[in-house]
Short mmCIF file of C-alpha atoms in Angstrom, two decimals:
data_model
loop_
_atom_site.label_atom_id
_atom_site.label_comp_id
_atom_site.label_asym_id
_atom_site.label_seq_id
_atom_site.Cartn_x
_atom_site.Cartn_y
_atom_site.Cartn_z
CA MET A 1 -11.14 19.79 52.55
CA LYS A 2 -13.93 17.60 51.46
CA SER A 3 -16.01 20.57 50.17
CA TYR A 4 -13.19 21.69 48.25
CA LEU A 5 -12.76 18.36 46.70
CA LEU A 6 -16.27 17.93 45.69
CA SER A 7 -16.34 21.34 44.24
CA ALA A 8 -13.51 20.41 42.08
CA ALA A 9 -15.06 17.29 41.06
CA LEU A 10 -18.26 19.00 39.99
CA VAL A 11 -16.16 21.88 38.03
CA ALA A 12 -14.22 18.97 36.39
CA LEU A 13 -17.54 17.29 35.55
CA SER A 14 -19.15 20.50 34.05
CA LEU A 15 -16.22 20.97 31.92
CA SER A 16 -16.36 17.35 30.70
CA VAL A 17 -19.99 17.95 29.73
CA CYS A 18 -19.43 21.29 28.08
CA ALA A 19 -16.59 19.59 26.12
CA GLN A 20 -18.81 16.80 24.93
CA ASP A 21 -21.55 19.26 23.96
CA HIS A 22 -19.19 21.80 22.36
CA PRO A 23 -19.19 22.05 18.52
CA GLU A 24 -16.55 20.25 16.51
CA ARG A 25 -13.43 22.13 17.03
CA ARG A 26 -11.39 20.62 14.11
CA LYS A 27 -10.77 22.85 10.89
CA ARG A 28 -13.50 22.74 8.54
CA HIS A 29 -12.97 22.56 4.65
CA TYR A 30 -15.30 23.06 1.74
CA ASP A 31 -15.79 21.03 -1.42
CA MET A 32 -16.82 22.52 -4.83
CA GLN A 33 -20.52 22.00 -3.71
CA ALA A 34 -19.78 24.18 -0.56
CA ARG A 35 -20.24 21.10 1.60
CA THR A 36 -18.10 21.19 4.86
CA TYR A 37 -16.01 18.44 5.42
CA TYR A 38 -13.18 17.42 7.89
CA ARG A 39 -9.60 16.13 7.03
CA GLY A 40 -8.10 13.00 8.70
CA PRO A 41 -7.81 11.22 10.89
CA VAL A 42 -4.62 9.30 10.33
CA ARG A 43 -4.89 5.60 9.67
CA PHE A 44 -2.20 3.11 10.11
CA SER A 45 -2.18 -0.22 7.69
CA ALA A 46 -0.68 -3.63 7.96
CA GLY A 47 -0.95 -6.10 5.18
CA ALA A 48 0.30 -9.34 3.80
CA GLY A 49 -0.26 -11.22 0.45
CA VAL A 50 1.82 -12.37 -2.57
CA GLY A 51 4.24 -11.12 -5.11
CA LEU A 52 4.01 -12.02 -8.77
CA TYR A 53 6.62 -11.21 -11.60
CA ASN A 54 6.50 -10.01 -15.00
CA GLY A 55 9.77 -10.00 -17.26
CA ASP A 56 11.89 -11.93 -19.53
CA LEU A 57 11.27 -15.41 -18.14
CA THR A 58 7.62 -15.58 -18.02
CA LYS A 59 4.68 -15.51 -20.59
CA GLY A 60 1.97 -16.38 -17.80
CA LEU A 61 1.30 -17.70 -14.39
CA SER A 62 2.44 -21.33 -15.31
CA ASN A 63 5.88 -20.08 -14.76
CA GLN A 64 5.55 -18.12 -11.63
CA LEU A 65 7.32 -18.90 -8.40
CA PRO A 66 5.14 -16.48 -6.20
CA GLY A 67 6.59 -15.07 -2.82
CA PRO A 68 5.19 -13.58 -0.01
CA SER A 69 4.71 -9.90 0.75
CA PHE A 70 4.30 -7.86 3.78
CA SER A 71 3.48 -4.08 4.20
CA LEU A 72 3.39 -1.16 6.83
CA GLY A 73 1.69 2.32 5.89
CA VAL A 74 0.26 5.40 6.98
CA LEU A 75 -2.93 7.03 5.13
CA TYR A 76 -4.34 10.43 5.59
CA PRO A 77 -7.82 11.60 3.93
CA VAL A 78 -7.46 14.89 2.62
CA HIS A 79 -10.60 15.26 0.82
CA PRO A 80 -13.95 13.01 1.01
CA HIS A 81 -12.89 11.37 -2.34
CA TRP A 82 -8.99 11.64 -1.88
CA THR A 83 -6.47 9.91 0.35
CA VAL A 84 -2.78 10.33 0.59
CA GLY A 85 -0.33 7.75 2.07
CA THR A 86 3.00 6.10 2.27
CA GLU A 87 4.10 2.49 2.54
CA ALA A 88 7.01 0.20 3.01
CA THR A 89 6.91 -3.28 1.65
CA TYR A 90 8.91 -6.61 1.67
CA PHE A 91 8.06 -9.00 -1.19
CA GLN A 92 9.62 -11.87 -2.76
CA ILE A 93 9.29 -12.77 -6.37
CA GLY A 94 10.51 -15.66 -8.72
CA SER A 95 9.99 -17.52 -11.92
CA THR A 96 11.26 -20.41 -14.01
CA ASP A 97 11.91 -20.12 -17.88
CA TYR A 98 9.06 -20.47 -20.47
CA LEU A 99 11.92 -21.43 -22.69
CA PRO A 100 12.97 -24.88 -21.77
CA GLU A 101 16.19 -24.63 -23.76
CA ARG A 102 17.54 -21.67 -21.87
CA ASN A 103 16.79 -23.29 -18.40
CA LEU A 104 16.95 -20.21 -16.31
CA ALA A 105 15.28 -19.30 -13.11
CA PHE A 106 15.52 -16.52 -10.38
CA ARG A 107 14.58 -15.60 -6.90
CA GLY A 108 14.34 -12.02 -5.84
CA ARG A 109 14.08 -10.54 -2.30
CA ASN A 110 13.08 -6.94 -2.46
CA GLY A 111 12.05 -4.02 -0.54
CA THR A 112 10.23 -0.72 -1.63
CA GLY A 113 9.01 2.66 -0.25
CA THR A 114 6.39 4.60 -2.09
CA VAL A 115 4.11 7.63 -1.66
CA PHE A 116 0.60 7.41 -3.38
CA VAL A 117 -2.59 8.86 -3.82
CA ARG A 118 -5.99 6.90 -3.51
CA PHE A 119 -9.31 8.17 -5.19
CA GLU A 120 -12.53 7.10 -3.67
CA PRO A 121 -15.46 7.62 -6.11
CA LEU A 122 -18.25 6.86 -3.69
CA ARG A 123 -19.52 9.57 -1.28
CA ASP A 124 -18.80 8.89 2.29
CA GLY A 125 -20.89 10.71 4.87
CA ALA A 126 -18.29 9.95 7.63
CA TYR A 127 -16.17 12.67 6.30
CA TYR A 128 -18.69 15.54 6.38
CA ALA A 129 -19.37 18.14 8.82
CA THR A 130 -22.99 18.79 7.98
CA PRO A 131 -25.58 18.57 10.44
CA ARG A 132 -27.32 15.66 8.49
CA PRO A 133 -24.54 14.02 6.54
CA ALA A 134 -24.79 11.20 3.83
CA PRO A 135 -24.76 7.55 5.38
CA THR A 136 -21.41 6.20 6.15
CA ALA A 137 -20.10 4.16 3.16
CA LEU A 138 -19.46 0.49 4.38
CA VAL A 139 -18.06 -0.51 1.09
CA LYS A 140 -15.57 1.82 -0.90
CA PRO A 141 -13.69 0.82 -4.03
CA TYR A 142 -10.65 3.05 -4.99
CA LEU A 143 -8.09 3.42 -7.49
CA LYS A 144 -4.31 3.88 -6.66
CA LEU A 145 -1.53 5.76 -8.12
CA GLY A 146 2.12 6.25 -6.72
CA VAL A 147 5.72 6.56 -7.10
CA GLY A 148 8.80 5.20 -5.11
CA LEU A 149 12.02 3.38 -4.94
CA ALA A 150 12.76 -0.33 -5.02
CA LEU A 151 15.79 -1.94 -3.56
CA TYR A 152 16.14 -5.28 -5.39
CA SER A 153 18.35 -8.23 -4.99
CA PRO A 154 17.87 -11.06 -7.45
CA LYS A 155 19.62 -14.39 -7.77
CA ALA A 156 19.53 -16.31 -11.12
CA TYR A 157 20.28 -20.20 -11.56
CA ASN A 158 19.54 -22.89 -13.74
CA GLY A 159 16.58 -25.10 -12.85
CA THR A 160 12.78 -25.59 -13.00
CA THR A 161 12.05 -25.45 -9.26
CA ARG A 162 12.59 -23.11 -6.35
CA PRO A 163 16.13 -22.72 -5.08
CA ASP A 164 17.27 -24.86 -2.06
CA ASP A 165 20.42 -25.03 -0.09
CA ASN A 166 22.10 -26.86 -3.05
CA THR A 167 21.40 -24.60 -5.67
CA SER A 168 24.21 -23.06 -7.36
CA PHE A 169 23.57 -19.39 -8.53
CA LEU A 170 24.93 -17.83 -11.65
CA ARG A 171 27.36 -15.02 -11.79
CA PRO A 172 25.20 -11.65 -11.13
CA GLU A 173 24.85 -9.46 -14.21
CA ARG A 174 26.09 -6.31 -11.87
CA GLY A 175 28.23 -6.26 -8.87
CA ASP A 176 26.12 -3.78 -6.71
CA TYR A 177 23.15 -5.83 -5.65
CA PRO A 178 21.09 -4.83 -3.93
CA ALA A 179 20.33 -2.00 -6.46
CA LEU A 180 17.73 0.91 -6.76
CA ALA A 181 15.25 1.42 -9.29
CA ILE A 182 12.27 3.76 -9.40
CA VAL A 183 8.75 2.38 -9.41
CA ALA A 184 5.29 3.33 -10.13
CA PRO A 185 2.34 1.39 -8.61
CA VAL A 186 -1.05 1.60 -10.35
CA GLY A 187 -3.91 -0.35 -8.78
CA LEU A 188 -7.34 -0.82 -7.36
CA GLY A 189 -8.80 -1.87 -4.39
CA VAL A 190 -11.83 -1.99 -1.94
CA THR A 191 -12.30 -1.19 1.55
CA LEU A 192 -14.87 -2.65 3.97
CA ARG A 193 -15.65 -0.59 7.07
CA LEU A 194 -15.65 -2.85 9.96
CA THR A 195 -15.76 -0.65 12.90
CA PRO A 196 -15.45 3.40 13.17
CA LYS A 197 -11.65 2.56 13.83
CA LEU A 198 -10.95 -0.31 11.65
CA ASN A 199 -11.25 -1.09 8.07
CA ALA A 200 -10.46 -4.08 6.08
CA THR A 201 -9.04 -3.83 2.36
CA ALA A 202 -8.25 -5.96 -0.57
CA GLU A 203 -5.88 -4.42 -3.13
CA ALA A 204 -4.08 -5.48 -6.12
CA ALA A 205 -1.61 -3.43 -7.90
CA TYR A 206 0.92 -3.38 -10.80
CA TYR A 207 4.34 -1.79 -10.12
CA PHE A 208 6.24 -0.59 -13.42
CA THR A 209 9.94 -0.18 -12.90
CA THR A 210 13.06 1.51 -14.67
CA THR A 211 15.14 -1.79 -14.55
CA ASP A 212 15.49 -4.62 -16.76
CA GLN A 213 17.37 -6.53 -14.11
CA LEU A 214 14.71 -7.43 -11.46
CA ASP A 215 15.40 -11.05 -12.34
CA ASP A 216 19.15 -10.65 -13.06
CA ILE A 217 18.37 -11.60 -16.46
CA SER A 218 18.85 -9.18 -19.14
CA THR A 219 20.87 -8.41 -22.40
CA GLY A 220 23.92 -7.48 -20.06
CA LEU A 221 25.49 -11.20 -20.32
CA GLY A 222 23.42 -12.18 -23.05
CA ARG A 223 20.68 -14.24 -20.99
CA SER A 224 17.77 -12.58 -22.60
CA SER A 225 17.35 -10.77 -25.93
CA SER A 226 14.67 -8.36 -24.65
CA ALA A 227 15.42 -4.93 -23.36
CA LEU A 228 12.02 -4.32 -21.87
CA ASN A 229 11.94 -3.25 -18.25
CA ASP A 230 10.63 -5.85 -15.67
CA GLY A 231 7.74 -5.30 -13.49
CA TYR A 232 5.82 -7.18 -10.71
CA GLY A 233 2.41 -7.18 -9.10
CA LEU A 234 1.20 -7.41 -5.50
CA VAL A 235 -2.06 -8.75 -4.27
CA GLU A 236 -2.72 -8.13 -0.49
CA LEU A 237 -5.10 -8.00 2.23
CA LYS A 238 -4.75 -5.28 4.72
CA LEU A 239 -6.23 -3.75 8.04
CA GLU A 240 -6.15 -0.02 8.60
CA TYR A 241 -6.63 1.01 11.97
CA SER A 242 -7.55 4.76 13.22
CA PRO A 243 -6.90 5.17 16.78
CA TRP A 244 -8.29 8.84 16.77
CA SER A 245 -11.41 8.06 14.88
CA ARG A 246 -14.58 9.25 16.41
#
C-alpha cells in the first residue's frame, strides 16, 4: 500500500512538472505584424468618484452640487490595444441656478448600464506570446467610447443649497420617474500596473444623453427656454483585479 501511494505521488509530481513546462495552451492570435498574442484574462473593476452635471441650470463649476458615484465592471482584452467591457454605475448629481431670479435647483439619483471599448495606444508585452516579448507597460493611457442606458430620477426645488428633510420639491415635469434615456460615454484614463493581478485606474468620462429632463427642468413646464439635452461627467478612481492572470 505504501509503495502504491508513493508511486501515485511520484506520478502526480511528474504530471505537475510536465504541466508547468508545457507550452502555453491558450489559443494564439496574430496582429497585423504577425506577432502572436493572447486574449484575456477577464478583469473585474470597482470604482468610486464624483458626478458632475451639465444642463439648463449651470454655466460652470460654481453652481455644481457634486454627488458620489460608484461603479462595478467587467473587462476583457481582445487585442493588445483593445479592451471591451461592461459597467454598472450609481451616481448622484445636482446644481443650483446660475440665474438668481429663477432660483431653481435639483438633485438627481441615477443608475446606468453601459458597454464600451477602450483603446490603449502603448504596446504592452504582457499580451504577447513571443519568446521575448516587449516589456510590460506599467503605465497605460487609454481612450474610452461606449453606449448604454440611464435610469434617472431628478427632483427640482427652489433654493440655493442642497436639499434637506424640510425641502419642498416642485411638481415633476413628468409622472413616470424614474425614466430611461440612452447615454454615450466618451472619456480618457490612465492605468497603473500594481501587480500582475491588480491595476489602479484614474478615469474621466463625459456622458451625452438623449434627454433634457436629467434635472427635471426643461421647456415642458416652462422652467427653461433651452431644449438642449442634458449631460453629466464622472471622475473615478478604480481598481481592476484579474484572478486568472499569470
